[in-house]
Every structure is written in C-alpha cells, then in structure tokens.
Coordinates of C-alpha atoms in Angstrom, one line a residue:
Chain A
M1317 CA 24.9 3.6 -39.9
A1318 CA 28.2 3.0 -38.1
G1319 CA 28.0 4.4 -34.7
V1320 CA 24.3 3.8 -34.1
G1321 CA 24.0 2.4 -30.6
S1322 CA 27.6 3.1 -29.8
R1323 CA 26.6 4.1 -26.2
S1324 CA 26.5 0.3 -25.5
G1325 CA 29.7 -0.3 -27.5
V1326 CA 27.7 -2.2 -30.1
S1327 CA 27.0 -0.8 -33.5
Y1328 CA 25.1 -2.1 -36.6
D1329 CA 25.3 -1.8 -40.3
A1330 CA 22.4 -0.8 -42.5
R1331 CA 21.0 -4.3 -42.6
G1332 CA 20.9 -4.4 -38.8
L1333 CA 23.9 -6.7 -38.6
V1334 CA 26.6 -6.1 -36.1
E1335 CA 29.2 -3.7 -37.6
P1336 CA 32.5 -5.6 -38.0
H1337 CA 34.8 -2.8 -36.9
A1338 CA 37.9 -4.8 -37.8
E1339 CA 40.5 -2.3 -36.6
M1340 CA 43.0 -3.7 -34.1
P1341 CA 42.6 -1.8 -30.8
D1342 CA 45.5 0.6 -30.0
N1343 CA 45.3 0.5 -26.3
I1344 CA 47.1 -2.8 -25.6
E1345 CA 49.9 -2.8 -23.0
V1346 CA 52.5 -5.5 -23.5
D1347 CA 55.0 -6.5 -20.8
G1348 CA 57.1 -9.5 -21.7
G1349 CA 54.8 -12.4 -22.1
R1350 CA 51.8 -10.5 -20.6
A1351 CA 49.4 -8.1 -22.1
R1352 CA 46.3 -6.2 -21.0
F1353 CA 43.8 -3.9 -22.6
D1354 CA 40.5 -2.1 -21.7
A1355 CA 37.6 -3.5 -23.6
A1356 CA 35.0 -0.9 -22.5
D1357 CA 34.9 1.0 -25.8
L1358 CA 35.8 -1.9 -28.1
T1359 CA 33.4 -4.0 -30.1
I1360 CA 33.1 -7.8 -29.7
R1361 CA 35.1 -8.3 -32.9
Q1362 CA 37.9 -6.0 -31.8
I1363 CA 38.2 -7.8 -28.4
N1364 CA 38.4 -11.2 -30.0
M1365 CA 40.8 -10.0 -32.7
A1366 CA 43.1 -8.6 -30.0
L1367 CA 43.0 -11.8 -28.0
R1368 CA 43.8 -14.0 -31.1
K1369 CA 46.6 -11.7 -32.3
L1370 CA 48.2 -11.6 -28.9
I1371 CA 47.9 -15.3 -28.2
Y1372 CA 48.6 -16.8 -31.7
N1373 CA 50.9 -14.2 -33.4
D1374 CA 52.7 -12.4 -30.6
G1375 CA 53.4 -15.3 -28.3
I1376 CA 51.7 -13.7 -25.3
V1377 CA 50.7 -16.3 -22.7
D1378 CA 48.8 -14.2 -20.2
V1379 CA 46.2 -11.6 -21.3
T1380 CA 44.0 -9.5 -19.0
V1381 CA 40.8 -8.0 -20.5
L1382 CA 39.4 -5.1 -18.4
N1383 CA 35.8 -4.1 -18.5
P1384 CA 34.2 -6.7 -20.8
S1385 CA 30.9 -5.0 -20.0
S1386 CA 28.7 -8.0 -20.6
K1387 CA 29.6 -8.2 -24.3
H1388 CA 28.8 -11.5 -25.9
S1389 CA 31.0 -14.2 -27.5
L1390 CA 34.3 -13.2 -25.9
A1391 CA 37.3 -15.6 -26.0
V1392 CA 35.5 -18.1 -28.2
G1393 CA 37.5 -20.7 -30.1
I1394 CA 40.9 -20.2 -28.5
L1395 CA 42.7 -23.5 -29.2
K1396 CA 46.0 -22.8 -27.4
R1397 CA 47.3 -23.1 -23.9
C1398 CA 47.4 -19.6 -22.3
R1399 CA 45.8 -17.6 -19.5
I1400 CA 43.0 -15.1 -20.0
H1401 CA 41.7 -13.0 -17.2
F1402 CA 38.5 -11.0 -17.5
E1403 CA 38.3 -8.2 -15.0
G1404 CA 34.5 -7.8 -15.1
S1405 CA 31.6 -9.7 -16.5
P1406 CA 31.4 -11.1 -20.1
G1407 CA 28.0 -11.7 -21.6
W1408 CA 26.6 -14.7 -23.4
F1409 CA 28.6 -17.5 -25.0
A1410 CA 31.9 -16.6 -23.3
C1411 CA 34.8 -19.1 -23.7
G1412 CA 32.9 -21.4 -26.1
L1413 CA 34.8 -24.0 -28.0
I1414 CA 38.1 -23.4 -26.2
D1415 CA 40.7 -26.1 -26.1
G1416 CA 43.5 -25.4 -23.6
P1417 CA 43.2 -21.9 -22.0
E1418 CA 42.9 -21.3 -18.3
V1419 CA 40.3 -18.5 -17.9
T1420 CA 39.4 -16.5 -14.8
I1421 CA 36.4 -14.3 -14.7
N1422 CA 36.2 -11.8 -11.9
G1423 CA 32.5 -11.2 -12.4
R1424 CA 29.4 -13.0 -13.6
V1425 CA 28.6 -14.5 -17.0
G1426 CA 25.5 -14.7 -19.3
W1427 CA 24.0 -17.7 -20.9
S1428 CA 26.0 -20.6 -22.5
L1429 CA 29.3 -20.2 -20.7
G1430 CA 32.0 -22.6 -22.1
E1431 CA 29.6 -24.1 -24.6
N1432 CA 31.3 -27.0 -26.4
M1433 CA 34.5 -26.4 -24.5
M1434 CA 37.1 -29.2 -25.2
S1435 CA 39.8 -28.7 -22.5
G1436 CA 41.1 -26.0 -20.2
V1437 CA 39.8 -24.4 -17.0
V1438 CA 37.2 -21.6 -16.6
V1439 CA 36.7 -20.1 -13.2
V1440 CA 33.8 -17.6 -12.6
E1441 CA 33.9 -15.7 -9.3
R1442 CA 30.2 -14.9 -9.3
G1443 CA 27.1 -16.4 -10.9
G1444 CA 26.1 -17.4 -14.4
G1445 CA 23.0 -17.6 -16.6
S1446 CA 21.3 -20.7 -18.1
L1447 CA 23.0 -23.3 -20.3
T1448 CA 26.2 -23.1 -18.4
G1449 CA 28.6 -25.7 -19.8
A1450 CA 26.2 -26.8 -22.5
A1451 CA 27.7 -29.7 -24.4
I1452 CA 31.2 -29.5 -22.9
R1453 CA 33.6 -32.2 -24.0
G1454 CA 36.3 -31.8 -21.4
G1455 CA 38.1 -29.5 -19.0
D1456 CA 36.9 -28.0 -15.7
L1457 CA 34.3 -25.3 -15.5
I1458 CA 33.8 -23.7 -12.1
V1459 CA 31.1 -21.1 -11.1
K1460 CA 31.3 -19.9 -7.6
G1461 CA 27.7 -18.4 -7.5
D1462 CA 24.3 -19.6 -8.7
V1463 CA 23.6 -20.5 -12.3
G1464 CA 20.3 -20.8 -14.2
A1465 CA 18.5 -23.6 -15.9
R1466 CA 19.8 -26.5 -18.0
T1467 CA 23.3 -26.5 -16.7
G1468 CA 25.5 -29.1 -18.5
I1469 CA 22.7 -29.9 -21.0
D1470 CA 24.1 -32.5 -23.5
Q1471 CA 27.4 -32.7 -21.6
K1472 CA 29.8 -35.1 -23.2
G1473 CA 32.7 -34.9 -20.8
G1474 CA 34.6 -32.7 -18.4
T1475 CA 33.6 -31.4 -15.0
I1476 CA 31.2 -28.7 -14.0
I1477 CA 31.4 -27.4 -10.5
V1478 CA 28.7 -25.0 -9.2
M1479 CA 29.2 -23.7 -5.7
G1480 CA 25.7 -22.3 -5.5
D1481 CA 22.3 -23.4 -6.8
V1482 CA 21.3 -24.7 -10.3
G1483 CA 18.0 -24.4 -12.0
I1484 CA 15.5 -26.7 -13.8
N1485 CA 16.6 -29.5 -16.1
T1486 CA 20.2 -29.5 -15.0
G1487 CA 22.1 -32.4 -16.7
F1488 CA 19.4 -32.8 -19.3
M1489 CA 20.5 -35.5 -21.8
M1490 CA 24.0 -35.5 -20.4
Q1491 CA 26.1 -38.3 -21.9
R1492 CA 29.4 -38.3 -20.0
G1493 CA 31.3 -36.2 -17.5
R1494 CA 30.6 -35.0 -14.0
Q1495 CA 28.6 -32.2 -12.3
I1496 CA 29.3 -31.2 -8.8
I1497 CA 26.5 -29.0 -7.4
C1498 CA 27.2 -27.6 -3.9
G1499 CA 23.8 -25.9 -3.6
N1500 CA 20.2 -26.9 -4.4
A1501 CA 19.1 -28.3 -7.8
G1502 CA 15.9 -27.4 -9.6
A1503 CA 13.3 -29.8 -10.9
N1504 CA 14.0 -32.6 -13.4
L1505 CA 17.6 -33.2 -12.4
G1506 CA 19.4 -35.4 -14.9
D1507 CA 16.3 -35.8 -17.1
S1508 CA 16.9 -38.3 -20.0
M1509 CA 20.6 -38.6 -19.1
Y1510 CA 22.6 -41.3 -20.9
D1511 CA 25.6 -41.6 -18.5
G1512 CA 27.8 -39.5 -16.3
Q1513 CA 27.5 -38.6 -12.6
I1514 CA 25.8 -35.7 -10.9
Y1515 CA 26.7 -34.9 -7.3
V1516 CA 24.4 -32.6 -5.3
A1517 CA 25.0 -31.3 -1.8
G1518 CA 21.8 -29.4 -1.3
R1519 CA 18.1 -30.2 -1.9
V1520 CA 17.0 -31.7 -5.2
S1521 CA 13.5 -30.5 -6.2
S1522 CA 12.8 -33.6 -8.3
L1523 CA 14.7 -36.2 -10.4
G1524 CA 14.1 -36.3 -14.1
V1525 CA 13.1 -39.3 -16.2
D1526 CA 15.6 -42.2 -15.7
C1527 CA 17.8 -40.3 -13.2
V1528 CA 18.3 -42.4 -10.0
P1529 CA 20.4 -42.2 -6.9
G1530 CA 23.8 -43.8 -7.5
E1531 CA 26.1 -45.9 -5.3
W1532 CA 28.8 -43.8 -3.6
T1533 CA 32.3 -45.2 -4.0
D1534 CA 35.8 -44.2 -2.9
A1535 CA 36.5 -43.1 -6.4
D1536 CA 33.7 -40.5 -6.1
A1537 CA 35.1 -39.1 -2.9
E1538 CA 38.7 -39.1 -4.3
L1539 CA 37.5 -37.2 -7.5
I1540 CA 35.6 -34.5 -5.6
E1541 CA 38.4 -34.0 -3.0
R1542 CA 41.0 -33.7 -5.8
K1543 CA 38.9 -31.2 -7.8
F1544 CA 38.3 -29.1 -4.7
R1545 CA 42.0 -29.2 -3.8
V1546 CA 43.3 -28.4 -7.3
H1547 CA 41.0 -25.4 -7.6
G1548 CA 41.3 -24.2 -4.0
L1549 CA 37.6 -24.5 -3.3
G1550 CA 38.0 -25.5 0.4
K1551 CA 36.6 -28.5 2.1
P1552 CA 33.9 -30.2 0.0
P1553 CA 30.5 -30.7 1.6
Q1554 CA 28.6 -34.1 1.7
F1555 CA 27.1 -35.0 -1.6
E1556 CA 24.4 -37.3 -2.9
K1557 CA 25.2 -39.0 -6.2
F1558 CA 22.8 -39.4 -9.1
V1559 CA 23.3 -41.5 -12.2
C1560 CA 21.4 -42.8 -15.2
G1561 CA 19.0 -45.6 -14.5
K1562 CA 19.6 -47.0 -18.0
Q1563 CA 16.0 -47.8 -18.5
L1564 CA 15.0 -45.1 -20.9
H1565 CA 17.4 -45.6 -23.8
N1566 CA 18.1 -49.0 -25.4
Y1567 CA 21.6 -49.8 -23.9
D1568 CA 21.6 -53.6 -24.4
S1569 CA 21.0 -53.6 -28.1
L1570 CA 24.0 -54.0 -30.3
E1571 CA 24.7 -51.4 -33.0
P1572 CA 23.3 -52.6 -36.4
S1573 CA 26.8 -53.3 -37.7
E1574 CA 27.7 -55.4 -34.6
R1575 CA 24.4 -57.3 -34.8
K1576 CA 25.3 -58.2 -38.4
L1577 CA 28.6 -59.7 -37.3
V1578 CA 26.9 -61.7 -34.6
I1579 CA 24.3 -63.1 -37.0
Chain B
M380 CA 13.6 -14.1 -30.7
C381 CA 12.8 -10.7 -29.2
G382 CA 14.3 -8.5 -26.5
I383 CA 12.4 -7.0 -23.6
A384 CA 13.5 -4.4 -21.1
G385 CA 11.9 -2.7 -18.1
V386 CA 12.9 0.0 -15.7
I387 CA 11.3 1.4 -12.5
H388 CA 12.6 4.3 -10.6
R389 CA 11.8 4.1 -6.9
D390 CA 13.0 7.7 -6.1
G391 CA 11.0 9.8 -8.6
T392 CA 11.0 10.6 -12.2
A393 CA 13.9 10.1 -14.6
D394 CA 14.6 10.2 -18.4
I395 CA 13.0 6.8 -19.0
G396 CA 12.5 7.5 -22.7
A397 CA 16.3 7.9 -23.2
E398 CA 17.0 5.0 -20.8
L399 CA 14.8 2.6 -22.5
T400 CA 16.1 3.6 -25.9
A401 CA 19.6 2.8 -24.9
M402 CA 18.6 -0.5 -23.3
L403 CA 16.7 -1.5 -26.4
Q404 CA 19.3 -0.4 -28.9
A405 CA 21.8 -2.6 -27.1
M406 CA 19.6 -5.5 -27.9
K407 CA 18.9 -4.7 -31.5
H408 CA 20.5 -8.0 -32.6
R409 CA 17.4 -9.7 -30.9
G410 CA 15.0 -7.9 -33.2
P411 CA 15.3 -5.1 -35.7
D412 CA 11.8 -5.3 -37.1
S413 CA 9.9 -3.1 -34.8
T414 CA 10.4 -1.3 -31.4
G415 CA 7.8 -0.4 -28.8
Y416 CA 7.6 1.5 -25.5
A417 CA 5.1 1.7 -22.7
V418 CA 6.1 4.7 -20.6
Y419 CA 4.5 6.2 -17.6
G420 CA 4.6 10.0 -17.1
P421 CA 3.2 11.8 -14.1
A422 CA -0.5 11.0 -13.8
D423 CA -2.9 14.0 -14.0
D424 CA -6.6 14.6 -14.5
L425 CA -6.4 14.2 -18.2
V426 CA -6.8 10.9 -20.1
V427 CA -3.9 10.3 -22.6
I428 CA -4.9 8.5 -25.8
R429 CA -2.3 7.2 -28.2
F430 CA -3.8 6.1 -31.5
V431 CA -2.9 5.5 -35.1
L432 CA -5.1 6.1 -38.2
A433 CA -3.1 3.8 -40.5
E434 CA -0.5 1.1 -40.5
P435 CA 2.9 2.7 -41.2
N436 CA 3.3 0.2 -44.1
H437 CA 0.2 1.7 -45.7
S438 CA 0.3 5.3 -44.6
T439 CA 1.2 6.8 -47.9
G440 CA -0.3 6.7 -51.4
F441 CA -3.0 8.3 -53.5
G442 CA -5.5 10.3 -51.4
M443 CA -4.0 9.0 -48.1
E444 CA -3.2 12.5 -46.8
E445 CA -6.7 13.6 -47.2
R446 CA -8.1 10.4 -45.7
L447 CA -5.9 10.7 -42.6
A448 CA -7.0 14.4 -42.2
R449 CA -10.6 13.4 -42.6
N450 CA -10.3 10.6 -40.1
R451 CA -8.5 12.7 -37.6
M452 CA -11.4 15.2 -37.7
E453 CA -13.8 12.3 -37.3
V454 CA -11.9 11.1 -34.2
E455 CA -12.0 14.6 -32.6
A456 CA -15.7 14.9 -33.5
R457 CA -16.4 11.6 -31.8
L458 CA -14.5 12.5 -28.7
A459 CA -16.6 15.6 -28.4
K460 CA -19.8 13.6 -29.0
I461 CA -19.0 11.1 -26.3
G462 CA -18.3 13.9 -23.8
A463 CA -14.5 14.0 -23.9
E464 CA -13.2 17.6 -23.8
V465 CA -10.1 17.6 -26.0
A466 CA -7.2 19.5 -24.5
T467 CA -4.5 18.7 -27.1
V468 CA -4.0 16.6 -30.2
T469 CA -0.4 16.2 -31.5
N470 CA 0.8 14.4 -34.5
D471 CA 4.1 12.5 -34.2
T472 CA 4.0 11.0 -37.6
G473 CA 1.5 11.3 -40.4
Y474 CA -0.5 8.4 -38.9
A475 CA 0.3 8.4 -35.1
F476 CA -1.4 10.8 -32.7
R477 CA -1.4 11.7 -29.1
A478 CA -4.5 13.3 -27.5
T479 CA -5.2 14.4 -24.0
V480 CA -8.8 14.8 -23.0
R481 CA -11.0 15.5 -20.0
Y482 CA -13.2 12.5 -19.6
S483 CA -14.7 10.7 -16.7
G484 CA -16.8 8.0 -18.4
E485 CA -16.1 4.4 -19.1
L486 CA -13.0 3.7 -21.3
K487 CA -14.4 0.8 -23.2
P488 CA -17.1 2.7 -25.0
L489 CA -14.6 5.5 -25.7
A490 CA -12.1 3.1 -27.3
D491 CA -14.8 1.2 -29.2
Y492 CA -16.3 4.4 -30.6
L493 CA -12.9 5.7 -31.7
E494 CA -11.9 2.4 -33.3
D495 CA -15.1 2.6 -35.4
V496 CA -13.3 5.3 -37.4
P497 CA -11.7 3.6 -40.5
G498 CA -8.1 2.7 -39.8
C499 CA -8.2 3.9 -36.2
E500 CA -6.4 1.7 -33.6
V501 CA -6.2 2.9 -30.0
L502 CA -2.7 1.9 -28.8
S503 CA -3.2 3.0 -25.2
L504 CA -5.6 4.8 -22.8
G505 CA -4.9 5.9 -19.3
S506 CA -4.0 8.7 -17.0
S507 CA -0.2 8.1 -17.3
L508 CA 0.4 5.2 -19.8
E509 CA 1.6 6.0 -23.3
I510 CA 2.4 3.3 -25.8
I511 CA 4.6 4.2 -28.7
K512 CA 5.5 1.7 -31.3
D513 CA 6.6 1.7 -34.9
M514 CA 8.8 -0.1 -37.4
G515 CA 12.6 0.1 -37.0
D516 CA 15.1 0.0 -34.2
A517 CA 14.9 1.8 -30.9
S518 CA 16.9 4.9 -32.0
T519 CA 14.8 5.3 -35.1
V520 CA 11.5 5.1 -33.2
S521 CA 12.7 7.2 -30.3
E522 CA 13.8 10.0 -32.7
Q523 CA 10.6 9.8 -34.6
Y524 CA 8.5 10.2 -31.5
G525 CA 10.7 12.5 -29.5
L526 CA 11.1 10.0 -26.7
G527 CA 14.5 11.3 -25.7
S528 CA 12.9 14.0 -23.6
F529 CA 10.2 11.8 -22.0
R530 CA 10.4 11.8 -18.2
G531 CA 8.6 9.3 -16.0
T532 CA 8.8 6.8 -13.3
H533 CA 8.7 3.5 -15.1
G534 CA 8.3 1.8 -18.4
V535 CA 8.9 -1.2 -20.6
G536 CA 10.2 -1.7 -24.1
H537 CA 10.4 -4.4 -26.7
V538 CA 12.5 -5.1 -29.8
R539 CA 10.8 -7.6 -32.1
M540 CA 12.1 -10.2 -34.5
A541 CA 8.9 -11.3 -36.3
T542 CA 8.7 -15.1 -36.3
E543 CA 5.0 -16.0 -36.4
S544 CA 3.1 -12.9 -37.4
E545 CA 3.5 -9.8 -39.7
V546 CA 6.0 -7.0 -39.5
D547 CA 3.4 -4.4 -38.8
L548 CA 2.2 -2.1 -36.1
A549 CA -0.5 -4.5 -34.9
S550 CA 2.1 -7.2 -34.2
A551 CA 4.5 -4.8 -32.4
H552 CA 4.7 -4.8 -28.6
P553 CA 3.8 -3.5 -26.0
Y554 CA 0.2 -4.4 -25.8
W555 CA -2.3 -2.3 -24.0
A556 CA -4.8 -4.4 -22.0
Y557 CA -7.9 -3.1 -23.7
P558 CA -10.1 -1.7 -22.2
F559 CA -8.3 -1.4 -18.9
A560 CA -6.5 1.9 -18.2
D561 CA -2.7 2.0 -17.7
V562 CA -1.9 -1.7 -18.1
A563 CA 0.6 -2.9 -20.7
V564 CA 2.7 -6.0 -21.4
V565 CA 5.8 -7.0 -23.3
H566 CA 6.6 -10.6 -23.9
N567 CA 9.3 -12.9 -25.2
G568 CA 8.2 -16.4 -26.1
Q569 CA 5.4 -18.3 -27.6
L570 CA 2.0 -19.2 -26.1
T571 CA 0.7 -22.6 -27.2
N572 CA -2.9 -22.3 -25.9
Y573 CA -3.4 -18.9 -27.5
H574 CA -6.6 -19.8 -29.5
Q575 CA -8.2 -21.3 -26.4
W576 CA -7.7 -18.2 -24.4
R577 CA -8.6 -15.9 -27.2
R578 CA -11.9 -17.6 -27.7
R579 CA -12.5 -17.5 -23.9
L580 CA -11.7 -13.8 -23.6
E581 CA -13.6 -12.9 -26.7
Q582 CA -16.7 -14.6 -25.3
S583 CA -16.2 -12.4 -22.2
G584 CA -16.5 -9.3 -24.5
H585 CA -12.9 -8.5 -25.2
R586 CA -11.5 -7.5 -28.6
F587 CA -8.0 -8.1 -29.9
Q588 CA -6.0 -5.7 -32.0
S589 CA -3.7 -8.4 -33.5
E590 CA -3.1 -12.0 -34.2
C591 CA -0.1 -11.9 -31.9
D592 CA -0.2 -14.4 -28.9
S593 CA 1.4 -11.8 -26.6
E594 CA -1.8 -9.7 -26.6
I595 CA -3.5 -12.5 -24.7
I596 CA -1.3 -11.9 -21.6
A597 CA -2.2 -8.2 -21.3
V598 CA -6.0 -8.9 -21.6
Y599 CA -5.8 -12.0 -19.3
L600 CA -4.0 -10.0 -16.6
A601 CA -6.3 -7.0 -16.9
E602 CA -9.4 -9.1 -16.6
K603 CA -8.0 -10.8 -13.5
M604 CA -7.1 -7.5 -11.9
S605 CA -10.5 -6.0 -12.8
G606 CA -12.0 -8.9 -10.7
G607 CA -10.1 -7.6 -7.7
L608 CA -6.9 -9.7 -7.8
S609 CA -3.5 -8.0 -7.3
L610 CA -1.0 -7.9 -10.2
E611 CA 1.2 -10.4 -8.4
T612 CA -1.6 -12.9 -7.9
S613 CA -2.8 -12.5 -11.5
M614 CA 0.7 -13.1 -12.8
K615 CA 1.1 -16.2 -10.6
D616 CA -2.2 -17.5 -11.9
S617 CA -1.0 -17.0 -15.5
L618 CA 1.8 -19.5 -14.9
D619 CA -0.8 -22.2 -14.6
D620 CA -3.2 -20.9 -17.2
L621 CA -0.9 -20.0 -20.0
D622 CA 1.0 -22.8 -21.8
G623 CA 4.2 -22.4 -23.7
V624 CA 7.6 -20.8 -23.1
F625 CA 7.5 -17.2 -22.0
T626 CA 9.0 -14.4 -20.0
Y627 CA 6.9 -11.3 -19.8
V628 CA 6.9 -7.9 -18.0
C629 CA 3.6 -6.3 -17.0
V630 CA 3.3 -2.6 -16.0
T631 CA 0.5 -0.7 -14.4
G632 CA 0.2 2.8 -13.2
N633 CA 2.3 2.1 -10.1
E634 CA 3.8 -1.4 -10.5
L635 CA 6.2 -3.4 -12.7
G636 CA 6.2 -7.2 -12.5
I637 CA 8.0 -10.0 -14.2
A638 CA 7.0 -13.7 -14.7
K639 CA 9.0 -16.6 -16.1
D640 CA 7.4 -19.9 -17.3
E641 CA 8.0 -23.3 -15.7
M642 CA 10.7 -24.2 -18.1
A643 CA 12.7 -21.0 -17.7
A644 CA 13.3 -21.2 -21.4
K645 CA 13.4 -17.5 -22.1
P646 CA 16.1 -15.3 -20.7
L647 CA 15.8 -12.4 -18.2
V648 CA 18.4 -10.7 -16.1
L649 CA 17.5 -8.6 -13.1
F650 CA 19.3 -5.7 -11.4
E651 CA 17.8 -4.2 -8.2
S652 CA 19.0 -1.4 -6.0
D653 CA 17.4 1.0 -3.6
E654 CA 16.8 3.6 -6.3
L655 CA 16.2 1.4 -9.4
V656 CA 15.0 -1.9 -10.7
A657 CA 16.0 -2.9 -14.2
V658 CA 15.2 -6.0 -16.1
A659 CA 16.2 -7.1 -19.6
T660 CA 16.7 -10.1 -21.8
E661 CA 20.4 -9.6 -21.7
E662 CA 22.7 -8.0 -19.2
V663 CA 24.4 -5.9 -21.9
S664 CA 21.1 -3.9 -22.0
I665 CA 21.2 -3.2 -18.2
R666 CA 24.9 -2.1 -18.6
T667 CA 23.7 0.9 -20.7
L668 CA 21.9 2.1 -17.6
V669 CA 24.3 1.2 -14.9
K670 CA 27.8 1.7 -16.2
R671 CA 29.7 -0.4 -13.7
E672 CA 30.0 -4.0 -12.6
V673 CA 26.7 -4.8 -10.8
E674 CA 25.2 -7.7 -9.0
T675 CA 22.6 -9.2 -11.3
R676 CA 20.8 -12.5 -11.4
D677 CA 18.6 -14.6 -13.7
P678 CA 15.2 -15.3 -12.1
Y679 CA 14.4 -19.0 -11.9
E680 CA 11.5 -20.9 -13.3
R681 CA 8.0 -19.9 -12.2
E682 CA 9.3 -16.8 -10.5
V683 CA 7.0 -13.8 -10.3
L684 CA 8.3 -10.6 -8.9
V685 CA 6.5 -7.3 -8.6
W686 CA 7.9 -3.9 -7.6
Q687 CA 6.0 -0.7 -6.7
V688 CA 6.9 2.8 -7.9

C-alpha cells in the first residue's frame, strides 16, 4: 500500500497507519553550522528524522525547513538549543514538547502549536488554530495573527503573545504563566483558571467562572514592555489585566499532609 | 474523530471527484472506516437516483446474486409503475446503482416506494446531487465508483472513524435530507439531543436511514428550508436547536454552507479565493487542492458561512 495518497505527501500501510518511510532524505544542504532542506515531498517522519540527525548528531545549530506544507507534528520533542526556521506553514502539533529551540515560522500553524513546550521561543508570522500553547510550561510563544479557541488551555508557565484575536475559552484552567492578547478575546476568558495573568488590549466577550479584573502594577507594564522589546513587536497597546478570583478552587485549605502536621 | 471536506467552484465546473478524493485521502488518519461523497454535476431535466440494494458487508453469499438481480428488476418495475420513465440504470458495484429518470411527481412517494423493495436504500435523489459512499478510504471508493472523472461545481466528502455506530453503509456520511431534493450534509462531532430531535422529526413524518446522529442535521435543515427559510437562516437556527459539539457542512443545488457550534470544539479550516472556496478539517487537506502557501483561517464559534455557486 505504500504510495497511496502520496499526492499529499502522506502515505499509509495496509492497516491504515501512517507509513513510516524511515529513509533519511537526500536533499539536505549543509553549510558550516547551517543546513536546509525542502520538505515538500518528504513524510512527517523523514522531516523529523532529518531535524534530529542534524541537530543532535551533526552539530548543526541552524536548520531551515522549506515547504512544510501543513504536515503535522513537525519539530516535536527537540530538547536542545538551536534555531529552526520553517519557510511555510506546518500543520497541527508543531513544536510540541520542545525545550530550548528558537523557532520561526514564516506562515501559519494548525491546532496545538507548542503543546507542552518547556522552554525556547516560537514566533509565527501569521495566524494559528485552536489550542495554541496548550499546557505550555515555559518559554515564549508569539503568534502575529489571530488564533482559534482555547488558547493556553491548562497553561503552566511561560508567555503566550497573540497580536490578533483569540477565540472562546482562552486561558481555560490555566495555572501559571502569562497571556498577552493584543486583539479581542472570545467568550469565557480565563474560565476556571487557578493562577496566572491574562492581558487583553481589545474587547472581551465575557469572563469565565472565577476570572476577574486584576490590579495593574508597574511589574505588569515592565514585563509587557520587555517582552515586546525583546521580540521586536513595536510599542505595546494599553491592556486590561485579568486574574483568578480564587473563589472557585479551595485555595485556603492545607494539603492533607500539611494538615496532619498542624494537628 | 472524522474528517470533512468541501469545495465550491465559483467559475464553472471542475474535476471535483478527483479533488475531493485527494482532499479526503490526505485525512485518512482521521477515519479509515468509510468514505462518502456528495457531488453536484450539471443539473438537467432528469432526476438522478443513487440507491443500494444491500449493505456492502452483506452483499455476497448464497443466492445473493439472484436476489440483487430480482430486486433491481423490482425497482425498475416500480419506477415505471409510479410514472418515472427510466433513461439509464448503471451498476457501480454488485449492490450500488445509479439511475436517471424522467419524473415530475413528488419525491417522497418515489423514495418510499423504492425503499419498500427489500434491502433498497435511496442514498440521494435530485436533479444534480449524487451521494456515493462505501467502506474503505477515499482512493478505494473513488476507484470503485469511477469518481476520478466526475465533473461538477461543488461537493462535500467525509472520512469516518466509527465511534458510536456501526461500520456500515447506513452510518457512512454524507446524508441526504430525505425527502428533499439536492440537500446533503457531512458532520464531525456528536449531537447530544439526537433522540429528542429524531422523535420530533419522525412525528412530522420523516424517516431515518440510520442510527447516526448526523442524519438529524440533514433532515432538520431540509425541513426548515421547505418552510421557506434560507440555508443560512436554517443553519443559524441549528446552532440554538442542536446540542453537542459539531462542525458540519451542508450543500444544496447551488450553495455550500458551514456551521460551527458554540464551543468551537471541532476543527475546520477555510480557504477562500475569487474562483474557489475550500473547507476541511485540516489544512493539509486543502493543500492538496492549492499547492502553495495560502491564507487560511479557522472559523470561530457560532460562525455560519454560506457561499453560492
């Protein structure tokens, strides 16, 4: 069955599973510490194999991937400091679980960009799908266009900056970290959040359960100005701050082990 | 998890059979169990009927060939009896047929009369709509039914991963909005007030081909439109009336519309140009059609968009 569906660059085995195609691509150009290759005719597995070999085995610190063609799960799990450039649009789950890379994407992205990312920087020149920055632990994730619903759901750290609008349930159950939204925010912003800060420059359709306006401090202004300066995003607009009201979850109770010690 | 795709050409006919096949095959990972198409060719005076006389899973066995031949003759006899002049009957597989007839009467009695033949299920009826669906991936179904050469203005497709109903033809999308001509729906999601709406629509005289929740949407919309509402208004009403998480695409003889539920829980990507509108669950599907970097976007929650041919 190999080759079925190859028009899209994706093929499947007889069970309907994605065909592994484990051959290393032969179109990689290396120049010193830099490398580039065209991913148009490569499978997802081949692209990721090439990235890992170049970064981990060959000591390459700067890789350019041409024509990712909206393929899924690219540059996932790279745990080393390096630079990766996508000339085009990756698909879903791009840059998930990364720890260290600086990634630039000269296109848009599908759902779940940078899911569970631990550190590093991801900059997307256009928009993104839903679940952008889901459960990120650290690092900076910047999208210069609009993104879909549930941005930063379950966020545990790091900073998400969206220069456009965000959809419904942004910041749902976020636990730590910051979201800086330059456009409008859909309904239920910060619903059931535990902690963290959400800054919105545009209109907020509605606040979610236990999300309340927060007190603006100098530290907030300093943080936003620094992030905009570092990433070359221009002059930041005026933001409103939203935080957790701390009424929904039981914050004042001690953990069972602590309670035992007190007793 | 399923994958849906739709395409509408604003500047005339194109190879929509081949286009939808490529789009759906790129999303095979979203559902390899069955694949379906609702494609619209040029409308003419003939009524096109797509029907099956057996489930693919039960289309072989002792005496089945004779039974299928007997039932096919019965269908043709009934067509003649109800006043439909048969122009052509072709057989794509042993159990799936395409008939064109000259008929100016009501479609509901025609569909009901045909479905009275044992094993007969009318997949679609209309002047330009043709629903083709079967087990397997898009390439398999397309090859089986010769869809590579189908030319038309618009269409939708669906790849299905069975989660809540059988892997069979009755549960495969698209769904024709029985008994309304030229209306079909593909859906990704789950409807949680399915039984409530099914009872309500059955009491209004509608029948359902399957136990699949998605069929509700097709019949719901068609009933609204038969009451004089536009496709867009009907789809907007559905956002309040249907519960659950869903993204669906509805097609009529000259329109294609998309609707996303209030939670925006199910994905859809949209590409629009002067010549073409393409929608799909994943952008990788659209990229089979437009082989360059394109400006796409994810429609937001409660968005309803309709395009004309």
